[in-house]
């Protein structure tokens, strides 16, 4: 992958490093996910409330920058806990959309219903959220 | 249930046996292939004067080598997890979730993270079986 594709400016945040590593590997291994990434525009914040960690993912012009904390006004804010966040990576994509009808999908739905996973922008930012799910999914 | 001194070959043999005889593990891990090393950072005050290197190897539901090894062998594994003794002990006692420890940087992982996430049930099962072990920890002996 070319240099500068993902810029992690939150190097003091271990979670940011994990996100950067995971996305780098996923987008390198899966060109179709890379194509989705290249068309993304907007900001997504992910907050892990149990370890008091927040990072913002800023997508623009085929690049991703990861910043510590909330930067700007993210279109999507995901709030969950460190032990649940990886469940989002297990969502399958079927017919170009996240699939909620298998074990992994039902688990994510259960987190949403129970309030252990909150997504601001769930209904107002469907395109960006679907794109995010596609690039985060390792399935 | 027999008790084993942590991070010894006898302890590893018992853990390996526990995994190898788990039908649930065999089913969950049928797609996993690859070795995992555990590196325990030294902590003289806790009875760990030098780093401990552990090499474990898994293949489609089977369990292969489980060894106390040297640094070179550990670093040859497909996945290398490292952390302080206190953190490993917390994970083994189910006091800390291993994913949480990773997110906090208290455990570090080298290797293809996408593969680990794709097979997280296998990883969690191996840890669950570790948590079921009766372990004598060096700082508690």
PDB file of C-alpha atoms in Angstrom:
ATOM      1  CA  UNK A   1       0.000   0.000   0.000  1.00  0.00           C
ATOM      2  CA  UNK A   2       1.339   3.420  -0.860  1.00  0.00           C
ATOM      3  CA  UNK A   3       2.746   5.631   1.824  1.00  0.00           C
ATOM      4  CA  UNK A   4       0.334   8.067   3.439  1.00  0.00           C
ATOM      5  CA  UNK A   5      -2.793   6.103   2.653  1.00  0.00           C
ATOM      6  CA  UNK A   6      -3.705   5.999   6.339  1.00  0.00           C
ATOM      7  CA  UNK A   7      -2.247   8.641   8.588  1.00  0.00           C
ATOM      8  CA  UNK A   8      -2.481   7.856  12.268  1.00  0.00           C
ATOM      9  CA  UNK A   9      -2.018  11.063  14.222  1.00  0.00           C
ATOM     10  CA  UNK A  10      -3.281   9.462  17.425  1.00  0.00           C
ATOM     11  CA  UNK A  11      -0.131   7.453  18.000  1.00  0.00           C
ATOM     12  CA  UNK A  12      -0.445   7.701  21.772  1.00  0.00           C
ATOM     13  CA  UNK A  13      -3.812   5.905  21.633  1.00  0.00           C
ATOM     14  CA  UNK A  14      -3.384   2.109  21.348  1.00  0.00           C
ATOM     15  CA  UNK A  15      -6.889   1.699  19.920  1.00  0.00           C
ATOM     16  CA  UNK A  16      -5.987   4.057  17.059  1.00  0.00           C
ATOM     17  CA  UNK A  17      -2.984   1.895  16.228  1.00  0.00           C
ATOM     18  CA  UNK A  18      -5.174  -1.203  16.163  1.00  0.00           C
ATOM     19  CA  UNK A  19      -7.671   0.537  13.867  1.00  0.00           C
ATOM     20  CA  UNK A  20      -4.893   1.710  11.556  1.00  0.00           C
ATOM     21  CA  UNK A  21      -3.330  -1.773  11.405  1.00  0.00           C
ATOM     22  CA  UNK A  22      -6.659  -3.469  10.845  1.00  0.00           C
ATOM     23  CA  UNK A  23      -7.787  -1.073   8.105  1.00  0.00           C
ATOM     24  CA  UNK A  24      -4.394  -1.135   6.405  1.00  0.00           C
ATOM     25  CA  UNK A  25      -4.457  -4.937   6.254  1.00  0.00           C
ATOM     26  CA  UNK A  26      -8.107  -5.135   5.259  1.00  0.00           C
ATOM     27  CA  UNK A  27      -7.885  -2.564   2.480  1.00  0.00           C
ATOM     28  CA  UNK A  28      -4.650  -4.026   1.163  1.00  0.00           C
ATOM     29  CA  UNK A  29      -6.001  -7.567   1.056  1.00  0.00           C
ATOM     30  CA  UNK A  30      -9.403  -6.621  -0.376  1.00  0.00           C
ATOM     31  CA  UNK A  31      -9.346  -4.254  -3.384  1.00  0.00           C
ATOM     32  CA  UNK A  32     -13.156  -3.983  -3.395  1.00  0.00           C
ATOM     33  CA  UNK A  33     -12.997  -2.498   0.107  1.00  0.00           C
ATOM     34  CA  UNK A  34     -10.251  -0.165  -0.989  1.00  0.00           C
ATOM     35  CA  UNK A  35     -12.539   1.114  -3.766  1.00  0.00           C
ATOM     36  CA  UNK A  36     -15.252   1.835  -1.185  1.00  0.00           C
ATOM     37  CA  UNK A  37     -12.734   3.653   0.995  1.00  0.00           C
ATOM     38  CA  UNK A  38     -11.551   5.804  -1.908  1.00  0.00           C
ATOM     39  CA  UNK A  39     -15.078   7.167  -2.339  1.00  0.00           C
ATOM     40  CA  UNK A  40     -15.644   7.958   1.331  1.00  0.00           C
ATOM     41  CA  UNK A  41     -16.010  11.486   2.584  1.00  0.00           C
ATOM     42  CA  UNK A  42     -16.832  12.544   6.124  1.00  0.00           C
ATOM     43  CA  UNK A  43     -15.901  11.988   9.737  1.00  0.00           C
ATOM     44  CA  UNK A  44     -16.685   9.153  12.108  1.00  0.00           C
ATOM     45  CA  UNK A  45     -15.912   9.187  15.822  1.00  0.00           C
ATOM     46  CA  UNK A  46     -15.561   5.968  17.792  1.00  0.00           C
ATOM     47  CA  UNK A  47     -15.747   6.201  21.565  1.00  0.00           C
ATOM     48  CA  UNK A  48     -14.876   3.289  23.838  1.00  0.00           C
ATOM     49  CA  UNK A  49     -16.545   4.442  27.017  1.00  0.00           C
ATOM     50  CA  UNK A  50     -15.051   1.814  29.348  1.00  0.00           C
ATOM     51  CA  UNK A  51     -11.468   2.828  28.600  1.00  0.00           C
ATOM     52  CA  UNK A  52     -12.216   6.522  28.042  1.00  0.00           C
ATOM     53  CA  UNK A  53     -10.853   6.496  24.518  1.00  0.00           C
ATOM     54  CA  UNK A  54     -12.144   8.478  21.546  1.00  0.00           C
ATOM     55  CA  UNK A  55     -10.749   8.694  18.057  1.00  0.00           C
ATOM     56  CA  UNK A  56     -12.053  10.402  14.935  1.00  0.00           C
ATOM     57  CA  UNK A  57     -11.640   8.933  11.468  1.00  0.00           C
ATOM     58  CA  UNK A  58     -11.551  11.604   8.804  1.00  0.00           C
ATOM     59  CA  UNK A  59     -12.112  10.361   5.260  1.00  0.00           C
ATOM     60  CA  UNK A  60     -11.333  12.623   2.298  1.00  0.00           C
ATOM     61  CA  UNK A  61      -9.894  12.251  -1.184  1.00  0.00           C
ATOM     62  CA  UNK A  62      -9.035   8.587  -0.818  1.00  0.00           C
ATOM     63  CA  UNK A  63      -7.150   9.097   2.426  1.00  0.00           C
ATOM     64  CA  UNK A  64      -7.904   8.425   6.052  1.00  0.00           C
ATOM     65  CA  UNK A  65      -6.574  10.444   8.950  1.00  0.00           C
ATOM     66  CA  UNK A  66      -7.040   9.210  12.509  1.00  0.00           C
ATOM     67  CA  UNK A  67      -7.089  11.843  15.237  1.00  0.00           C
ATOM     68  CA  UNK A  68      -7.327  11.560  18.999  1.00  0.00           C
ATOM     69  CA  UNK A  69     -10.596  12.790  20.508  1.00  0.00           C
ATOM     70  CA  UNK A  70     -13.578  14.270  18.702  1.00  0.00           C
ATOM     71  CA  UNK A  71     -12.401  16.409  15.819  1.00  0.00           C
ATOM     72  CA  UNK A  72     -14.859  18.729  14.086  1.00  0.00           C
ATOM     73  CA  UNK A  73     -18.460  17.572  13.901  1.00  0.00           C
ATOM     74  CA  UNK A  74     -18.468  13.908  12.926  1.00  0.00           C
ATOM     75  CA  UNK A  75     -21.453  12.777  10.872  1.00  0.00           C
ATOM     76  CA  UNK A  76     -21.413   9.484  12.777  1.00  0.00           C
ATOM     77  CA  UNK A  77     -20.534   8.853  16.418  1.00  0.00           C
ATOM     78  CA  UNK A  78     -20.252   5.250  17.612  1.00  0.00           C
ATOM     79  CA  UNK A  79     -20.286   4.682  21.364  1.00  0.00           C
ATOM     80  CA  UNK A  80     -19.634   1.234  22.765  1.00  0.00           C
ATOM     81  CA  UNK A  81     -17.156  -0.695  24.916  1.00  0.00           C
ATOM     82  CA  UNK A  82     -13.767  -2.145  24.091  1.00  0.00           C
ATOM     83  CA  UNK A  83     -14.953  -5.751  24.285  1.00  0.00           C
ATOM     84  CA  UNK A  84     -17.847  -5.145  21.851  1.00  0.00           C
ATOM     85  CA  UNK A  85     -16.314  -2.889  19.221  1.00  0.00           C
ATOM     86  CA  UNK A  86     -14.786  -5.771  17.280  1.00  0.00           C
ATOM     87  CA  UNK A  87     -18.234  -7.255  16.758  1.00  0.00           C
ATOM     88  CA  UNK A  88     -18.668  -4.514  14.149  1.00  0.00           C
ATOM     89  CA  UNK A  89     -15.747  -6.022  12.236  1.00  0.00           C
ATOM     90  CA  UNK A  90     -17.506  -9.374  12.098  1.00  0.00           C
ATOM     91  CA  UNK A  91     -20.546  -8.092  10.167  1.00  0.00           C
ATOM     92  CA  UNK A  92     -20.871  -9.716   6.756  1.00  0.00           C
ATOM     93  CA  UNK A  93     -21.731  -7.728   3.662  1.00  0.00           C
ATOM     94  CA  UNK A  94     -24.430  -9.300   1.507  1.00  0.00           C
ATOM     95  CA  UNK A  95     -25.674  -7.682  -1.695  1.00  0.00           C
ATOM     96  CA  UNK A  96     -23.634  -4.600  -0.869  1.00  0.00           C
ATOM     97  CA  UNK A  97     -25.293  -4.076   2.503  1.00  0.00           C
ATOM     98  CA  UNK A  98     -24.522  -5.095   6.100  1.00  0.00           C
ATOM     99  CA  UNK A  99     -26.161  -8.425   6.893  1.00  0.00           C
ATOM    100  CA  UNK A 100     -27.974  -8.600  10.230  1.00  0.00           C
ATOM    101  CA  UNK A 101     -29.540 -12.034   9.837  1.00  0.00           C
ATOM    102  CA  UNK A 102     -26.678 -14.269  10.941  1.00  0.00           C
ATOM    103  CA  UNK A 103     -25.064 -14.730  14.361  1.00  0.00           C
ATOM    104  CA  UNK A 104     -22.723 -11.743  14.030  1.00  0.00           C
ATOM    105  CA  UNK A 105     -25.496  -9.493  12.724  1.00  0.00           C
ATOM    106  CA  UNK A 106     -27.911 -10.488  15.464  1.00  0.00           C
ATOM    107  CA  UNK A 107     -25.206  -9.799  18.049  1.00  0.00           C
ATOM    108  CA  UNK A 108     -24.760  -6.242  16.745  1.00  0.00           C
ATOM    109  CA  UNK A 109     -28.545  -5.721  16.712  1.00  0.00           C
ATOM    110  CA  UNK A 110     -28.723  -6.987  20.300  1.00  0.00           C
ATOM    111  CA  UNK A 111     -26.039  -4.475  21.321  1.00  0.00           C
ATOM    112  CA  UNK A 112     -28.055  -1.689  19.648  1.00  0.00           C
ATOM    113  CA  UNK A 113     -31.300  -2.734  21.328  1.00  0.00           C
ATOM    114  CA  UNK A 114     -29.671  -3.063  24.754  1.00  0.00           C
ATOM    115  CA  UNK A 115     -27.969   0.311  24.415  1.00  0.00           C
ATOM    116  CA  UNK A 116     -24.498  -1.163  24.729  1.00  0.00           C
ATOM    117  CA  UNK A 117     -23.874   0.122  21.215  1.00  0.00           C
ATOM    118  CA  UNK A 118     -25.090   3.567  20.260  1.00  0.00           C
ATOM    119  CA  UNK A 119     -24.693   5.033  16.803  1.00  0.00           C
ATOM    120  CA  UNK A 120     -25.501   8.677  16.212  1.00  0.00           C
ATOM    121  CA  UNK A 121     -26.210   8.963  12.505  1.00  0.00           C
ATOM    122  CA  UNK A 122     -27.642   5.463  12.265  1.00  0.00           C
ATOM    123  CA  UNK A 123     -30.664   6.731  10.335  1.00  0.00           C
ATOM    124  CA  UNK A 124     -29.393  10.055   9.009  1.00  0.00           C
ATOM    125  CA  UNK A 125     -26.090   8.881   7.483  1.00  0.00           C
ATOM    126  CA  UNK A 126     -26.910   5.524   5.875  1.00  0.00           C
ATOM    127  CA  UNK A 127     -24.431   5.860   3.006  1.00  0.00           C
ATOM    128  CA  UNK A 128     -21.410   6.727   5.132  1.00  0.00           C
ATOM    129  CA  UNK A 129     -22.370   4.129   7.742  1.00  0.00           C
ATOM    130  CA  UNK A 130     -22.683   1.405   5.110  1.00  0.00           C
ATOM    131  CA  UNK A 131     -19.335   2.407   3.611  1.00  0.00           C
ATOM    132  CA  UNK A 132     -17.757   2.325   7.072  1.00  0.00           C
ATOM    133  CA  UNK A 133     -19.203  -1.111   7.764  1.00  0.00           C
ATOM    134  CA  UNK A 134     -17.844  -2.390   4.449  1.00  0.00           C
ATOM    135  CA  UNK A 135     -14.285  -1.264   5.092  1.00  0.00           C
ATOM    136  CA  UNK A 136     -14.323  -2.359   8.744  1.00  0.00           C
ATOM    137  CA  UNK A 137     -15.731  -5.800   8.018  1.00  0.00           C
ATOM    138  CA  UNK A 138     -13.068  -8.485   7.891  1.00  0.00           C
ATOM    139  CA  UNK A 139     -15.528 -11.119   6.751  1.00  0.00           C
TER     140      UNK A 139
ATOM    141  CA  UNK B   1      -8.357 -30.721  39.695  1.00  0.00           C
ATOM    142  CA  UNK B   2      -4.549 -30.730  39.601  1.00  0.00           C
ATOM    143  CA  UNK B   3      -2.742 -27.432  40.031  1.00  0.00           C
ATOM    144  CA  UNK B   4       0.197 -26.395  37.898  1.00  0.00           C
ATOM    145  CA  UNK B   5       2.880 -23.773  38.283  1.00  0.00           C
ATOM    146  CA  UNK B   6       2.259 -21.014  35.751  1.00  0.00           C
ATOM    147  CA  UNK B   7       4.448 -20.747  32.668  1.00  0.00           C
ATOM    148  CA  UNK B   8       6.030 -24.167  33.103  1.00  0.00           C
ATOM    149  CA  UNK B   9       6.079 -27.003  30.580  1.00  0.00           C
ATOM    150  CA  UNK B  10       3.748 -29.044  32.839  1.00  0.00           C
ATOM    151  CA  UNK B  11       1.287 -26.162  32.869  1.00  0.00           C
ATOM    152  CA  UNK B  12       1.500 -25.894  29.076  1.00  0.00           C
ATOM    153  CA  UNK B  13       1.003 -29.648  28.673  1.00  0.00           C
ATOM    154  CA  UNK B  14      -2.129 -29.491  30.831  1.00  0.00           C
ATOM    155  CA  UNK B  15      -3.490 -26.512  28.879  1.00  0.00           C
ATOM    156  CA  UNK B  16      -2.769 -28.283  25.598  1.00  0.00           C
ATOM    157  CA  UNK B  17      -4.595 -31.390  26.847  1.00  0.00           C
ATOM    158  CA  UNK B  18      -7.574 -29.262  27.863  1.00  0.00           C
ATOM    159  CA  UNK B  19      -7.780 -27.720  24.398  1.00  0.00           C
ATOM    160  CA  UNK B  20      -7.168 -30.987  22.569  1.00  0.00           C
ATOM    161  CA  UNK B  21     -10.005 -32.721  24.404  1.00  0.00           C
ATOM    162  CA  UNK B  22     -12.519 -29.914  23.927  1.00  0.00           C
ATOM    163  CA  UNK B  23     -15.089 -30.875  21.293  1.00  0.00           C
ATOM    164  CA  UNK B  24     -16.312 -27.296  21.227  1.00  0.00           C
ATOM    165  CA  UNK B  25     -12.802 -26.035  20.493  1.00  0.00           C
ATOM    166  CA  UNK B  26     -12.347 -28.569  17.708  1.00  0.00           C
ATOM    167  CA  UNK B  27     -15.524 -27.343  16.031  1.00  0.00           C
ATOM    168  CA  UNK B  28     -14.860 -23.626  16.507  1.00  0.00           C
ATOM    169  CA  UNK B  29     -11.215 -23.854  15.414  1.00  0.00           C
ATOM    170  CA  UNK B  30     -11.667 -25.964  12.312  1.00  0.00           C
ATOM    171  CA  UNK B  31     -10.538 -23.074  10.092  1.00  0.00           C
ATOM    172  CA  UNK B  32      -7.661 -21.824  12.240  1.00  0.00           C
ATOM    173  CA  UNK B  33      -4.130 -22.497  11.121  1.00  0.00           C
ATOM    174  CA  UNK B  34      -1.099 -20.942  12.682  1.00  0.00           C
ATOM    175  CA  UNK B  35       1.091 -20.528  15.721  1.00  0.00           C
ATOM    176  CA  UNK B  36       0.707 -18.059  18.551  1.00  0.00           C
ATOM    177  CA  UNK B  37       3.533 -16.979  20.837  1.00  0.00           C
ATOM    178  CA  UNK B  38       3.075 -15.460  24.250  1.00  0.00           C
ATOM    179  CA  UNK B  39       5.780 -13.246  25.635  1.00  0.00           C
ATOM    180  CA  UNK B  40       5.691 -12.457  29.344  1.00  0.00           C
ATOM    181  CA  UNK B  41       7.758  -9.400  30.176  1.00  0.00           C
ATOM    182  CA  UNK B  42      10.069  -9.771  33.189  1.00  0.00           C
ATOM    183  CA  UNK B  43       8.901  -8.635  36.599  1.00  0.00           C
ATOM    184  CA  UNK B  44      11.446  -9.653  39.284  1.00  0.00           C
ATOM    185  CA  UNK B  45       9.178  -8.512  42.120  1.00  0.00           C
ATOM    186  CA  UNK B  46       6.540 -10.985  40.958  1.00  0.00           C
ATOM    187  CA  UNK B  47       8.983 -13.853  40.584  1.00  0.00           C
ATOM    188  CA  UNK B  48       9.618 -13.383  36.856  1.00  0.00           C
ATOM    189  CA  UNK B  49      13.312 -12.419  36.654  1.00  0.00           C
ATOM    190  CA  UNK B  50      13.571 -12.885  32.878  1.00  0.00           C
ATOM    191  CA  UNK B  51      11.170 -12.834  29.931  1.00  0.00           C
ATOM    192  CA  UNK B  52       9.218 -16.031  29.367  1.00  0.00           C
ATOM    193  CA  UNK B  53       8.601 -17.186  25.820  1.00  0.00           C
ATOM    194  CA  UNK B  54       5.781 -19.603  25.057  1.00  0.00           C
ATOM    195  CA  UNK B  55       5.097 -21.116  21.643  1.00  0.00           C
ATOM    196  CA  UNK B  56       1.696 -22.672  20.862  1.00  0.00           C
ATOM    197  CA  UNK B  57       0.600 -24.096  17.532  1.00  0.00           C
ATOM    198  CA  UNK B  58      -2.895 -24.863  16.245  1.00  0.00           C
ATOM    199  CA  UNK B  59      -4.033 -26.519  13.044  1.00  0.00           C
ATOM    200  CA  UNK B  60      -7.662 -26.937  11.983  1.00  0.00           C
ATOM    201  CA  UNK B  61      -8.918 -27.971  15.406  1.00  0.00           C
ATOM    202  CA  UNK B  62      -5.801 -29.955  16.310  1.00  0.00           C
ATOM    203  CA  UNK B  63      -3.187 -28.780  18.767  1.00  0.00           C
ATOM    204  CA  UNK B  64       0.498 -29.169  17.940  1.00  0.00           C
ATOM    205  CA  UNK B  65       3.574 -27.861  19.787  1.00  0.00           C
ATOM    206  CA  UNK B  66       3.065 -26.194  23.180  1.00  0.00           C
ATOM    207  CA  UNK B  67       6.546 -25.231  24.352  1.00  0.00           C
ATOM    208  CA  UNK B  68       8.479 -22.970  26.638  1.00  0.00           C
ATOM    209  CA  UNK B  69      10.964 -21.672  24.089  1.00  0.00           C
ATOM    210  CA  UNK B  70      13.593 -19.072  23.312  1.00  0.00           C
ATOM    211  CA  UNK B  71      13.058 -15.599  21.890  1.00  0.00           C
ATOM    212  CA  UNK B  72      13.835 -16.615  18.309  1.00  0.00           C
ATOM    213  CA  UNK B  73      11.276 -19.414  18.331  1.00  0.00           C
ATOM    214  CA  UNK B  74       8.635 -17.143  19.847  1.00  0.00           C
ATOM    215  CA  UNK B  75       9.240 -14.457  17.267  1.00  0.00           C
ATOM    216  CA  UNK B  76       8.862 -17.023  14.484  1.00  0.00           C
ATOM    217  CA  UNK B  77       5.175 -17.533  15.359  1.00  0.00           C
ATOM    218  CA  UNK B  78       2.423 -16.267  13.060  1.00  0.00           C
ATOM    219  CA  UNK B  79       1.065 -14.197  15.907  1.00  0.00           C
ATOM    220  CA  UNK B  80       3.016 -12.799  18.837  1.00  0.00           C
ATOM    221  CA  UNK B  81       1.259 -11.440  21.906  1.00  0.00           C
ATOM    222  CA  UNK B  82       3.280  -9.705  24.577  1.00  0.00           C
ATOM    223  CA  UNK B  83       2.563  -8.065  27.889  1.00  0.00           C
ATOM    224  CA  UNK B  84       3.486  -7.774  31.527  1.00  0.00           C
ATOM    225  CA  UNK B  85       3.154 -10.734  33.864  1.00  0.00           C
ATOM    226  CA  UNK B  86       0.451  -8.980  35.888  1.00  0.00           C
ATOM    227  CA  UNK B  87      -1.654  -8.474  32.761  1.00  0.00           C
ATOM    228  CA  UNK B  88      -1.357 -12.084  31.617  1.00  0.00           C
ATOM    229  CA  UNK B  89      -2.332 -13.216  35.079  1.00  0.00           C
ATOM    230  CA  UNK B  90      -5.409 -10.980  34.984  1.00  0.00           C
ATOM    231  CA  UNK B  91      -6.381 -12.417  31.592  1.00  0.00           C
ATOM    232  CA  UNK B  92      -5.875 -16.001  32.816  1.00  0.00           C
ATOM    233  CA  UNK B  93      -7.978 -15.278  35.899  1.00  0.00           C
ATOM    234  CA  UNK B  94     -10.673 -13.634  33.768  1.00  0.00           C
ATOM    235  CA  UNK B  95     -10.216 -10.370  35.614  1.00  0.00           C
ATOM    236  CA  UNK B  96      -9.483  -8.526  32.369  1.00  0.00           C
ATOM    237  CA  UNK B  97     -10.884  -9.113  28.900  1.00  0.00           C
ATOM    238  CA  UNK B  98      -8.036  -9.765  26.463  1.00  0.00           C
ATOM    239  CA  UNK B  99      -9.612  -7.545  23.785  1.00  0.00           C
ATOM    240  CA  UNK B 100      -9.870  -4.708  26.274  1.00  0.00           C
ATOM    241  CA  UNK B 101      -6.226  -5.198  27.245  1.00  0.00           C
ATOM    242  CA  UNK B 102      -5.296  -4.982  23.550  1.00  0.00           C
ATOM    243  CA  UNK B 103      -7.318  -1.798  23.055  1.00  0.00           C
ATOM    244  CA  UNK B 104      -5.587  -0.263  26.064  1.00  0.00           C
ATOM    245  CA  UNK B 105      -2.155  -1.265  24.808  1.00  0.00           C
ATOM    246  CA  UNK B 106      -1.580  -3.430  27.884  1.00  0.00           C
ATOM    247  CA  UNK B 107      -1.188  -6.426  25.600  1.00  0.00           C
ATOM    248  CA  UNK B 108       0.369  -6.069  22.180  1.00  0.00           C
ATOM    249  CA  UNK B 109      -0.262  -8.206  19.118  1.00  0.00           C
ATOM    250  CA  UNK B 110       1.952  -8.701  16.094  1.00  0.00           C
ATOM    251  CA  UNK B 111       0.405 -10.496  13.139  1.00  0.00           C
ATOM    252  CA  UNK B 112      -2.534 -10.247  10.784  1.00  0.00           C
ATOM    253  CA  UNK B 113      -5.211  -8.629  12.916  1.00  0.00           C
ATOM    254  CA  UNK B 114      -7.919  -9.267  10.322  1.00  0.00           C
ATOM    255  CA  UNK B 115      -7.299 -13.002  10.668  1.00  0.00           C
ATOM    256  CA  UNK B 116      -7.555 -12.777  14.446  1.00  0.00           C
ATOM    257  CA  UNK B 117     -10.804 -10.803  14.294  1.00  0.00           C
ATOM    258  CA  UNK B 118     -12.218 -13.237  11.721  1.00  0.00           C
ATOM    259  CA  UNK B 119     -11.423 -16.076  14.104  1.00  0.00           C
ATOM    260  CA  UNK B 120     -12.075 -14.316  17.396  1.00  0.00           C
ATOM    261  CA  UNK B 121     -14.238 -17.194  18.683  1.00  0.00           C
ATOM    262  CA  UNK B 122     -11.245 -19.521  18.423  1.00  0.00           C
ATOM    263  CA  UNK B 123      -9.046 -17.073  20.314  1.00  0.00           C
ATOM    264  CA  UNK B 124     -11.673 -16.577  23.012  1.00  0.00           C
ATOM    265  CA  UNK B 125     -12.170 -20.329  23.414  1.00  0.00           C
ATOM    266  CA  UNK B 126      -8.443 -20.923  23.940  1.00  0.00           C
ATOM    267  CA  UNK B 127      -8.424 -18.187  26.567  1.00  0.00           C
ATOM    268  CA  UNK B 128     -11.571 -19.568  28.219  1.00  0.00           C
ATOM    269  CA  UNK B 129      -9.871 -22.954  28.552  1.00  0.00           C
ATOM    270  CA  UNK B 130      -6.814 -21.259  30.034  1.00  0.00           C
ATOM    271  CA  UNK B 131      -9.086 -19.574  32.577  1.00  0.00           C
ATOM    272  CA  UNK B 132     -10.410 -22.993  33.637  1.00  0.00           C
ATOM    273  CA  UNK B 133      -6.903 -24.147  34.640  1.00  0.00           C
ATOM    274  CA  UNK B 134      -5.957 -24.361  38.300  1.00  0.00           C
ATOM    275  CA  UNK B 135      -2.801 -22.286  38.225  1.00  0.00           C
ATOM    276  CA  UNK B 136      -0.243 -21.531  40.903  1.00  0.00           C
ATOM    277  CA  UNK B 137       1.164 -18.081  40.170  1.00  0.00           C
ATOM    278  CA  UNK B 138       4.773 -17.332  41.172  1.00  0.00           C
ATOM    279  CA  UNK B 139       3.789 -14.266  43.187  1.00  0.00           C
ATOM    280  CA  UNK B 140       1.202 -16.295  45.108  1.00  0.00           C
ATOM    281  CA  UNK B 141       3.215 -19.460  45.720  1.00  0.00           C
TER     282      UNK B 141
END
